PDB file of C-alpha atoms and ligand atoms in Angstrom:
ATOM      1  CA  MET G 108     -17.340  10.808   0.840  1.00  0.00           C
ATOM      2  CA  LYS G 109     -18.178  12.272  -2.570  1.00  0.00           C
ATOM      3  CA  MET G 110     -21.088  10.584  -4.780  1.00  0.00           C
ATOM      4  CA  ILE G 111     -19.324  10.304  -8.605  1.00  0.00           C
ATOM      5  CA  ASN G 112     -21.945   8.929 -10.444  1.00  0.00           C
ATOM      6  CA  GLY G 113     -24.271   7.230  -7.893  1.00  0.00           C
ATOM      7  CA  LEU G 114     -20.998   5.658  -6.580  1.00  0.00           C
ATOM      8  CA  PRO G 115     -19.939   6.762  -3.273  1.00  0.00           C
ATOM      9  CA  VAL G 116     -16.165   7.436  -3.296  1.00  0.00           C
ATOM     10  CA  PHE G 117     -13.756   7.791  -0.353  1.00  0.00           C
ATOM     11  CA  GLU G 118     -10.446   9.770  -0.056  1.00  0.00           C
ATOM     12  CA  VAL G 119      -7.913   9.331   2.668  1.00  0.00           C
ATOM     13  CA  GLY G 120      -4.274  10.511   2.989  1.00  0.00           C
ATOM     14  CA  ASN G 121      -2.615  13.264   1.164  1.00  0.00           C
ATOM     15  CA  THR G 122      -3.003  13.831  -2.627  1.00  0.00           C
ATOM     16  CA  SER G 123       0.343  14.392  -3.298  1.00  0.00           C
ATOM     17  CA  ASN G 124       1.345  10.696  -2.250  1.00  0.00           C
ATOM     18  CA  PRO G 125       1.468   8.050  -4.516  1.00  0.00           C
ATOM     19  CA  ALA G 126      -2.238   7.038  -5.170  1.00  0.00           C
ATOM     20  CA  ILE G 127      -3.563   3.388  -4.298  1.00  0.00           C
ATOM     21  CA  PHE G 128      -7.167   2.477  -5.795  1.00  0.00           C
ATOM     22  CA  PHE G 129      -8.930  -0.018  -3.862  1.00  0.00           C
ATOM     23  CA  VAL G 130     -11.511  -2.005  -5.361  1.00  0.00           C
ATOM     24  CA  HIS G 131     -13.503  -4.737  -3.405  1.00  0.00           C
ATOM     25  CA  GLY G 132     -14.911  -7.913  -3.961  1.00  0.00           C
ATOM     26  CA  PHE G 133     -18.455  -9.277  -4.458  1.00  0.00           C
ATOM     27  CA  LEU G 134     -20.830  -9.043  -1.714  1.00  0.00           C
ATOM     28  CA  LEU G 135     -18.548  -6.568   0.071  1.00  0.00           C
ATOM     29  CA  ASP G 136     -17.834  -2.545   0.070  1.00  0.00           C
ATOM     30  CA  ASN G 137     -14.903  -0.365   0.658  1.00  0.00           C
ATOM     31  CA  THR G 138     -14.920  -1.114   4.469  1.00  0.00           C
ATOM     32  CA  MET G 139     -13.140  -4.279   3.506  1.00  0.00           C
ATOM     33  CA  TRP G 140     -10.089  -2.313   2.588  1.00  0.00           C
ATOM     34  CA  ASN G 141     -10.408  -0.387   6.237  1.00  0.00           C
ATOM     35  CA  TYR G 142      -7.510  -2.251   7.763  1.00  0.00           C
ATOM     36  CA  GLN G 143      -4.965  -1.525   4.847  1.00  0.00           C
ATOM     37  CA  ILE G 144      -6.322   2.286   4.388  1.00  0.00           C
ATOM     38  CA  GLU G 145      -5.420   2.779   8.023  1.00  0.00           C
ATOM     39  CA  PHE G 146      -2.013   0.995   7.922  1.00  0.00           C
ATOM     40  CA  LEU G 147      -1.058   2.971   4.606  1.00  0.00           C
ATOM     41  CA  LYS G 148      -2.480   6.358   4.782  1.00  0.00           C
ATOM     42  CA  ASN G 149       0.199   8.301   5.935  1.00  0.00           C
ATOM     43  CA  LYS G 150       2.444   7.636   3.159  1.00  0.00           C
ATOM     44  CA  TYR G 151       0.218   6.806   0.196  1.00  0.00           C
ATOM     45  CA  TYR G 152      -3.191   8.589  -1.177  1.00  0.00           C
ATOM     46  CA  CYS G 153      -5.579   5.663  -0.642  1.00  0.00           C
ATOM     47  CA  VAL G 154      -9.031   5.817  -2.507  1.00  0.00           C
ATOM     48  CA  SER G 155     -11.894   3.285  -2.318  1.00  0.00           C
ATOM     49  CA  TYR G 156     -15.140   3.092  -3.437  1.00  0.00           C
ATOM     50  CA  ASP G 157     -18.484   0.806  -3.645  1.00  0.00           C
ATOM     51  CA  PHE G 158     -18.754  -0.254  -7.135  1.00  0.00           C
ATOM     52  CA  ARG G 159     -22.365  -0.704  -8.812  1.00  0.00           C
ATOM     53  CA  GLY G 160     -24.720  -2.760  -7.109  1.00  0.00           C
ATOM     54  CA  MET G 161     -22.938  -3.339  -3.598  1.00  0.00           C
ATOM     55  CA  GLY G 162     -22.540  -1.018  -0.457  1.00  0.00           C
ATOM     56  CA  LYS G 163     -24.303   2.371  -0.950  1.00  0.00           C
ATOM     57  CA  SER G 164     -23.942   2.658  -4.632  1.00  0.00           C
ATOM     58  CA  LEU G 165     -27.144   3.343  -6.603  1.00  0.00           C
ATOM     59  CA  VAL G 166     -28.070   0.001  -7.994  1.00  0.00           C
ATOM     60  CA  GLU G 167     -29.941   1.200 -11.052  1.00  0.00           C
ATOM     61  CA  ASP G 168     -31.420  -1.678 -12.884  1.00  0.00           C
ATOM     62  CA  GLY G 169     -28.935  -4.273 -12.640  1.00  0.00           C
ATOM     63  CA  GLN G 170     -27.709  -4.562 -16.260  1.00  0.00           C
ATOM     64  CA  TYR G 171     -24.112  -4.595 -15.527  1.00  0.00           C
ATOM     65  CA  THR G 172     -21.125  -5.223 -17.376  1.00  0.00           C
ATOM     66  CA  ILE G 173     -17.366  -5.150 -16.284  1.00  0.00           C
ATOM     67  CA  GLU G 174     -16.694  -2.774 -19.069  1.00  0.00           C
ATOM     68  CA  ALA G 175     -19.004  -0.109 -17.511  1.00  0.00           C
ATOM     69  CA  PHE G 176     -17.353  -0.993 -14.158  1.00  0.00           C
ATOM     70  CA  VAL G 177     -14.172  -0.369 -15.761  1.00  0.00           C
ATOM     71  CA  ASP G 178     -15.723   2.761 -17.294  1.00  0.00           C
ATOM     72  CA  GLU G 179     -16.567   3.975 -13.954  1.00  0.00           C
ATOM     73  CA  ILE G 180     -13.206   3.699 -12.399  1.00  0.00           C
ATOM     74  CA  GLU G 181     -11.829   5.722 -15.428  1.00  0.00           C
ATOM     75  CA  LEU G 182     -14.573   8.733 -14.647  1.00  0.00           C
ATOM     76  CA  ILE G 183     -13.520   8.337 -10.938  1.00  0.00           C
ATOM     77  CA  LEU G 184      -9.695   8.799 -11.671  1.00  0.00           C
ATOM     78  CA  ASN G 185     -10.825  11.910 -13.747  1.00  0.00           C
ATOM     79  CA  GLU G 186     -12.992  13.231 -11.374  1.00  0.00           C
ATOM     80  CA  LEU G 187     -10.225  13.090  -8.432  1.00  0.00           C
ATOM     81  CA  LYS G 188      -7.646  14.201 -11.115  1.00  0.00           C
ATOM     82  CA  ILE G 189      -5.481  11.087 -10.892  1.00  0.00           C
ATOM     83  CA  GLU G 190      -3.159  10.490 -13.516  1.00  0.00           C
ATOM     84  CA  LYS G 191      -1.752   7.301 -12.373  1.00  0.00           C
ATOM     85  CA  THR G 192      -2.569   5.222  -9.970  1.00  0.00           C
ATOM     86  CA  ILE G 193      -1.438   1.589  -8.209  1.00  0.00           C
ATOM     87  CA  ILE G 194      -4.928  -0.690  -8.256  1.00  0.00           C
ATOM     88  CA  CYS G 195      -5.594  -2.981  -5.781  1.00  0.00           C
ATOM     89  CA  GLY G 196      -8.503  -5.649  -6.180  1.00  0.00           C
ATOM     90  CA  LEU G 197      -9.480  -8.701  -4.534  1.00  0.00           C
ATOM     91  CA  SER G 198     -11.555 -11.353  -6.576  1.00  0.00           C
ATOM     92  CA  MET G 199     -14.218  -9.538  -8.673  1.00  0.00           C
ATOM     93  CA  GLY G 200     -12.409  -6.092  -7.705  1.00  0.00           C
ATOM     94  CA  GLY G 201      -9.616  -8.140  -9.294  1.00  0.00           C
ATOM     95  CA  TYR G 202     -11.266  -8.900 -12.284  1.00  0.00           C
ATOM     96  CA  ILE G 203     -12.359  -5.114 -12.501  1.00  0.00           C
ATOM     97  CA  SER G 204      -8.530  -4.600 -12.376  1.00  0.00           C
ATOM     98  CA  PHE G 205      -7.581  -6.749 -14.848  1.00  0.00           C
ATOM     99  CA  ARG G 206      -9.539  -5.076 -17.227  1.00  0.00           C
ATOM    100  CA  ALA G 207      -9.187  -1.922 -16.220  1.00  0.00           C
ATOM    101  CA  ILE G 208      -5.130  -2.023 -16.536  1.00  0.00           C
ATOM    102  CA  GLU G 209      -6.017  -3.780 -19.964  1.00  0.00           C
ATOM    103  CA  LYS G 210      -8.072  -0.979 -21.407  1.00  0.00           C
ATOM    104  CA  PHE G 211      -6.801   2.179 -19.401  1.00  0.00           C
ATOM    105  CA  TYR G 212      -2.961   1.066 -19.411  1.00  0.00           C
ATOM    106  CA  ASP G 213      -1.356   4.242 -18.938  1.00  0.00           C
ATOM    107  CA  ARG G 214      -3.761   5.132 -15.953  1.00  0.00           C
ATOM    108  CA  PHE G 215      -1.818   2.773 -13.779  1.00  0.00           C
ATOM    109  CA  ASN G 216       1.903   2.227 -12.537  1.00  0.00           C
ATOM    110  CA  GLY G 217       1.166  -0.875 -10.217  1.00  0.00           C
ATOM    111  CA  ALA G 218      -0.990  -3.430  -9.250  1.00  0.00           C
ATOM    112  CA  ILE G 219      -2.039  -5.411  -6.234  1.00  0.00           C
ATOM    113  CA  PHE G 220      -4.042  -8.826  -6.740  1.00  0.00           C
ATOM    114  CA  CYS G 221      -5.661 -10.483  -3.691  1.00  0.00           C
ATOM    115  CA  ASP G 222      -7.545 -13.656  -3.942  1.00  0.00           C
ATOM    116  CA  THR G 223      -8.592 -13.139  -7.842  1.00  0.00           C
ATOM    117  CA  ARG G 224      -7.722 -14.680 -11.264  1.00  0.00           C
ATOM    118  CA  ALA G 225      -6.947 -13.474 -14.637  1.00  0.00           C
ATOM    119  CA  THR G 226      -9.341 -16.085 -16.550  1.00  0.00           C
ATOM    120  CA  ALA G 227     -12.722 -15.764 -17.732  1.00  0.00           C
ATOM    121  CA  ASP G 228     -15.386 -18.176 -16.488  1.00  0.00           C
ATOM    122  CA  SER G 229     -15.112 -21.884 -17.328  1.00  0.00           C
ATOM    123  CA  ASN G 230     -18.707 -23.198 -18.626  1.00  0.00           C
ATOM    124  CA  GLN G 231     -18.754 -24.836 -14.803  1.00  0.00           C
ATOM    125  CA  GLY G 232     -18.200 -21.428 -13.703  1.00  0.00           C
ATOM    126  CA  LYS G 233     -21.122 -20.073 -15.482  1.00  0.00           C
ATOM    127  CA  LEU G 234     -23.440 -22.431 -14.301  1.00  0.00           C
ATOM    128  CA  LYS G 235     -22.585 -21.694 -10.840  1.00  0.00           C
ATOM    129  CA  ARG G 236     -23.642 -18.602 -11.371  1.00  0.00           C
ATOM    130  CA  ALA G 237     -27.082 -19.259 -12.861  1.00  0.00           C
ATOM    131  CA  ALA G 238     -27.584 -21.448 -10.238  1.00  0.00           C
ATOM    132  CA  ALA G 239     -26.601 -18.422  -7.706  1.00  0.00           C
ATOM    133  CA  ILE G 240     -29.194 -16.329  -9.276  1.00  0.00           C
ATOM    134  CA  LYS G 241     -31.611 -19.346  -9.344  1.00  0.00           C
ATOM    135  CA  GLN G 242     -31.271 -19.525  -5.618  1.00  0.00           C
ATOM    136  CA  ILE G 243     -31.511 -15.785  -4.628  1.00  0.00           C
ATOM    137  CA  ASN G 244     -34.957 -15.679  -6.616  1.00  0.00           C
ATOM    138  CA  SER G 245     -36.020 -19.290  -5.099  1.00  0.00           C
ATOM    139  CA  GLU G 246     -34.820 -18.902  -1.539  1.00  0.00           C
ATOM    140  CA  GLY G 247     -34.033 -15.263  -0.918  1.00  0.00           C
ATOM    141  CA  LEU G 248     -30.821 -13.734  -0.562  1.00  0.00           C
ATOM    142  CA  ASP G 249     -30.024 -14.815   3.048  1.00  0.00           C
ATOM    143  CA  SER G 250     -29.652 -18.093   2.166  1.00  0.00           C
ATOM    144  CA  TYR G 251     -27.467 -17.280  -0.848  1.00  0.00           C
ATOM    145  CA  VAL G 252     -25.365 -15.087   1.587  1.00  0.00           C
ATOM    146  CA  GLU G 253     -24.732 -17.517   4.187  1.00  0.00           C
ATOM    147  CA  SER G 254     -23.989 -20.444   2.252  1.00  0.00           C
ATOM    148  CA  PHE G 255     -21.732 -18.302  -0.367  1.00  0.00           C
ATOM    149  CA  PHE G 256     -19.818 -16.676   3.130  1.00  0.00           C
ATOM    150  CA  SER G 257     -19.158 -20.052   4.443  1.00  0.00           C
ATOM    151  CA  ASN G 258     -17.143 -20.981   1.705  1.00  0.00           C
ATOM    152  CA  ILE G 259     -15.313 -17.930   1.220  1.00  0.00           C
ATOM    153  CA  PHE G 260     -13.759 -17.157   4.793  1.00  0.00           C
ATOM    154  CA  GLY G 261     -11.251 -19.414   6.065  1.00  0.00           C
ATOM    155  CA  LYS G 262     -11.783 -21.531   8.567  1.00  0.00           C
ATOM    156  CA  LYS G 263      -9.397 -19.659  11.354  1.00  0.00           C
ATOM    157  CA  PHE G 264     -11.136 -16.530  10.651  1.00  0.00           C
ATOM    158  CA  LYS G 265     -14.625 -18.024  11.459  1.00  0.00           C
ATOM    159  CA  SER G 266     -13.498 -19.487  14.490  1.00  0.00           C
ATOM    160  CA  ILE G 267     -11.263 -16.712  16.061  1.00  0.00           C
ATOM    161  CA  ASN G 268     -13.219 -14.039  14.504  1.00  0.00           C
ATOM    162  CA  SER G 269     -16.668 -14.840  14.447  1.00  0.00           C
ATOM    163  CA  VAL G 270     -17.920 -11.161  15.646  1.00  0.00           C
ATOM    164  CA  ALA G 271     -16.424  -9.849  12.410  1.00  0.00           C
ATOM    165  CA  TYR G 272     -17.930 -12.635  10.496  1.00  0.00           C
ATOM    166  CA  GLU G 273     -21.089 -12.392  11.398  1.00  0.00           C
ATOM    167  CA  GLN G 274     -20.839  -8.586  10.584  1.00  0.00           C
ATOM    168  CA  HIS G 275     -19.764  -9.000   7.186  1.00  0.00           C
ATOM    169  CA  LEU G 276     -22.442 -11.564   6.599  1.00  0.00           C
ATOM    170  CA  ASN G 277     -25.144  -9.405   8.313  1.00  0.00           C
ATOM    171  CA  ALA G 278     -24.140  -6.658   5.926  1.00  0.00           C
ATOM    172  CA  ALA G 279     -24.187  -8.715   2.807  1.00  0.00           C
ATOM    173  CA  LYS G 280     -27.589  -9.667   3.238  1.00  0.00           C
ATOM    174  CA  LYS G 281     -28.906  -6.086   3.187  1.00  0.00           C
ATOM    175  CA  ILE G 282     -27.573  -5.268  -0.382  1.00  0.00           C
ATOM    176  CA  ASN G 283     -30.405  -5.188  -2.882  1.00  0.00           C
ATOM    177  CA  PRO G 284     -30.671  -8.759  -4.801  1.00  0.00           C
ATOM    178  CA  ILE G 285     -30.679  -6.689  -8.173  1.00  0.00           C
ATOM    179  CA  GLY G 286     -27.084  -5.381  -7.300  1.00  0.00           C
ATOM    180  CA  VAL G 287     -26.059  -8.839  -6.491  1.00  0.00           C
ATOM    181  CA  LYS G 288     -27.767 -10.981  -9.412  1.00  0.00           C
ATOM    182  CA  GLY G 289     -26.342  -7.792 -11.610  1.00  0.00           C
ATOM    183  CA  CYS G 290     -22.861  -8.509 -10.552  1.00  0.00           C
ATOM    184  CA  GLN G 291     -23.173 -12.480 -11.145  1.00  0.00           C
ATOM    185  CA  LEU G 292     -24.060 -11.352 -14.682  1.00  0.00           C
ATOM    186  CA  ALA G 293     -21.390  -9.027 -15.082  1.00  0.00           C
ATOM    187  CA  MET G 294     -18.871 -11.469 -13.893  1.00  0.00           C
ATOM    188  CA  MET G 295     -20.300 -14.091 -16.052  1.00  0.00           C
ATOM    189  CA  GLY G 296     -19.902 -12.171 -19.407  1.00  0.00           C
ATOM    190  CA  ARG G 297     -16.191 -10.926 -18.511  1.00  0.00           C
ATOM    191  CA  ASN G 298     -13.208 -11.574 -20.939  1.00  0.00           C
ATOM    192  CA  ASP G 299     -10.168 -13.317 -20.392  1.00  0.00           C
ATOM    193  CA  SER G 300      -7.089 -11.204 -19.985  1.00  0.00           C
ATOM    194  CA  LEU G 301      -4.382 -13.881 -19.613  1.00  0.00           C
ATOM    195  CA  ASP G 302      -3.070 -13.207 -23.143  1.00  0.00           C
ATOM    196  CA  PHE G 303      -2.429  -9.607 -21.920  1.00  0.00           C
ATOM    197  CA  LEU G 304      -0.350 -10.283 -18.593  1.00  0.00           C
ATOM    198  CA  PRO G 305       3.200 -10.441 -20.385  1.00  0.00           C
ATOM    199  CA  GLN G 306       2.496  -6.896 -21.404  1.00  0.00           C
ATOM    200  CA  ILE G 307       2.262  -5.531 -17.870  1.00  0.00           C
ATOM    201  CA  ASN G 308       5.608  -3.918 -17.250  1.00  0.00           C
ATOM    202  CA  PHE G 309       4.999  -2.310 -13.841  1.00  0.00           C
ATOM    203  CA  PRO G 310       5.267  -3.858 -10.430  1.00  0.00           C
ATOM    204  CA  VAL G 311       2.771  -6.315  -9.251  1.00  0.00           C
ATOM    205  CA  LEU G 312       2.007  -7.976  -6.543  1.00  0.00           C
ATOM    206  CA  ALA G 313      -0.384 -11.219  -6.055  1.00  0.00           C
ATOM    207  CA  ILE G 314      -1.671 -12.473  -2.595  1.00  0.00           C
ATOM    208  CA  CYS G 315      -3.622 -15.775  -2.059  1.00  0.00           C
ATOM    209  CA  GLY G 316      -4.862 -17.414   1.113  1.00  0.00           C
ATOM    210  CA  GLU G 317      -3.303 -20.965   1.591  1.00  0.00           C
ATOM    211  CA  GLU G 318      -7.358 -22.160   2.003  1.00  0.00           C
ATOM    212  CA  ASP G 319      -8.702 -19.994  -0.758  1.00  0.00           C
ATOM    213  CA  SER G 320     -11.401 -22.708  -2.796  1.00  0.00           C
ATOM    214  CA  LEU G 321     -12.547 -20.158  -4.932  1.00  0.00           C
ATOM    215  CA  THR G 322      -9.518 -18.697  -6.707  1.00  0.00           C
ATOM    216  CA  PRO G 323      -6.817 -21.091  -5.231  1.00  0.00           C
ATOM    217  CA  PRO G 324      -2.835 -20.625  -5.137  1.00  0.00           C
ATOM    218  CA  ILE G 325      -2.356 -22.513  -7.826  1.00  0.00           C
ATOM    219  CA  GLU G 326      -4.594 -20.732  -9.903  1.00  0.00           C
ATOM    220  CA  MET G 327      -2.755 -17.449  -8.557  1.00  0.00           C
ATOM    221  CA  LYS G 328       0.447 -18.951  -9.207  1.00  0.00           C
ATOM    222  CA  TYR G 329      -0.418 -19.619 -12.991  1.00  0.00           C
ATOM    223  CA  PHE G 330      -1.314 -16.100 -13.562  1.00  0.00           C
ATOM    224  CA  ALA G 331       1.534 -14.715 -11.393  1.00  0.00           C
ATOM    225  CA  ASP G 332       3.985 -16.458 -13.491  1.00  0.00           C
ATOM    226  CA  LYS G 333       2.603 -14.633 -16.836  1.00  0.00           C
ATOM    227  CA  ILE G 334       3.323 -11.581 -15.454  1.00  0.00           C
ATOM    228  CA  PRO G 335       7.018 -10.184 -15.752  1.00  0.00           C
ATOM    229  CA  ASN G 336       7.597  -8.427 -12.358  1.00  0.00           C
ATOM    230  CA  CYS G 337       5.156 -10.058 -10.019  1.00  0.00           C
ATOM    231  CA  ASN G 338       5.918 -10.992  -6.345  1.00  0.00           C
ATOM    232  CA  PHE G 339       3.489 -13.830  -5.308  1.00  0.00           C
ATOM    233  CA  HIS G 340       2.593 -14.522  -1.566  1.00  0.00           C
ATOM    234  CA  ILE G 341       0.566 -17.046   0.195  1.00  0.00           C
ATOM    235  CA  ILE G 342      -1.051 -16.237   3.348  1.00  0.00           C
ATOM    236  CA  LYS G 343      -1.181 -19.353   5.672  1.00  0.00           C
ATOM    237  CA  GLU G 344      -4.609 -20.395   7.111  1.00  0.00           C
ATOM    238  CA  ALA G 345      -6.561 -17.525   5.103  1.00  0.00           C
ATOM    239  CA  GLY G 346      -9.180 -18.484   2.955  1.00  0.00           C
ATOM    240  CA  HIS G 347     -10.598 -16.010  -0.168  1.00  0.00           C
ATOM    241  CA  MET G 348     -10.541 -12.794   2.090  1.00  0.00           C
ATOM    242  CA  SER G 349      -6.798 -12.699   2.802  1.00  0.00           C
ATOM    243  CA  PRO G 350      -7.016  -9.273   3.348  1.00  0.00           C
ATOM    244  CA  VAL G 351      -9.697  -9.127   5.939  1.00  0.00           C
ATOM    245  CA  GLU G 352      -8.564 -12.696   7.683  1.00  0.00           C
ATOM    246  CA  GLU G 353      -4.934 -11.793   8.253  1.00  0.00           C
ATOM    247  CA  PRO G 354      -4.433  -7.882   7.741  1.00  0.00           C
ATOM    248  CA  ILE G 355      -1.061  -7.637   9.812  1.00  0.00           C
ATOM    249  CA  ILE G 356       0.488 -10.350   7.619  1.00  0.00           C
ATOM    250  CA  VAL G 357      -0.909  -8.928   4.376  1.00  0.00           C
ATOM    251  CA  ASN G 358       0.031  -5.464   5.311  1.00  0.00           C
ATOM    252  CA  LYS G 359       3.404  -6.049   5.768  1.00  0.00           C
ATOM    253  CA  ILE G 360       3.685  -7.924   2.439  1.00  0.00           C
ATOM    254  CA  ILE G 361       1.958  -4.487   0.728  1.00  0.00           C
ATOM    255  CA  GLU G 362       4.225  -2.420   2.643  1.00  0.00           C
ATOM    256  CA  ASP G 363       7.290  -4.191   1.619  1.00  0.00           C
ATOM    257  CA  PHE G 364       6.136  -4.455  -2.218  1.00  0.00           C
ATOM    258  CA  LEU G 365       5.433  -0.445  -1.992  1.00  0.00           C
ATOM    259  CA  LYS G 366       8.851   0.571  -0.516  1.00  0.00           C
ATOM    260  CA  LYS G 367      10.347  -1.623  -2.796  1.00  0.00           C
ATOM    261  CA  SER G 368       8.690  -0.561  -5.895  1.00  0.00           C
ATOM    262  CA  PHE G 369       7.667   3.024  -5.547  1.00  0.00           C
TER     263      PHE G 369
HETATM  264  C1  MLT J 686     -15.699 -12.670  -5.401  1.00  0.00           C
HETATM  265  O1  MLT J 686     -15.362 -13.181  -4.120  1.00  0.00           O
HETATM  266  O2  MLT J 686     -15.358 -11.221  -5.042  1.00  0.00           O
HETATM  267  C2  MLT J 686     -16.589 -13.506  -6.209  1.00  0.00           C
HETATM  268  O3  MLT J 686     -17.252 -14.174  -5.460  1.00  0.00           O
HETATM  269  C3  MLT J 686     -15.904 -13.847  -7.154  1.00  0.00           C
HETATM  270  C4  MLT J 686     -16.022 -14.837  -7.878  1.00  0.00           C
HETATM  271  O4  MLT J 686     -17.545 -14.992  -7.634  1.00  0.00           O
HETATM  272  O5  MLT J 686     -16.185 -15.393  -8.864  1.00  0.00           O
END
């Protein structure tokens, strides 16, 4: 592990292999990608990190923007001397990845988007974020994390993998609320990347849980159709956390995509 600008960065695999840069989701950290990295590490140079506000990152003042998150990805790529990478992001990690591709297009040669969307928040979405911040301030983080997690993980995962579910829940409850609220504000202020999608001319994979209620398959299909070279897959009986909920199926899809494209 290396600290870069107050962010823990993890490298697994040989640096001479094609690089994959993993960006986790909201209320999660680098470990959400453990199954994928373990599976891919012999053929790919896998880099993951905890972005500002989450995991073991230095939380600072909570005044976050997606632009700053993206600049930090560029900084990490520079520090690790990675000229080009495939970027793989889930949900908020996907929002960051879309903007990173738009801003630093030449640094990327492929993308994997899991359970995410390319559009900015709707008015209703912004109000939900304001309500989340209000709930954290009035009821505390635990109550917010519990309501959030019960919505994002699919029914099957929660019943079959209750231990793993509890682990994610307990880890999220330990996050500094300043970081959590800062991430909500960053997501609230993000750009819409929809118009940029037709310009992405490298291979893209899009994966979505069938029961994802936050970024449902219909919304993912909508953006996937705007990217010229995009493979779209729906993961049966998974919610918003498809790589965590169905790692064997998701790993196989990622492996096939990478084999075909790189
Ligand atoms: C995530 O799962 O990363 C976020 O919840 C996405 C969001 O709140 O829009």
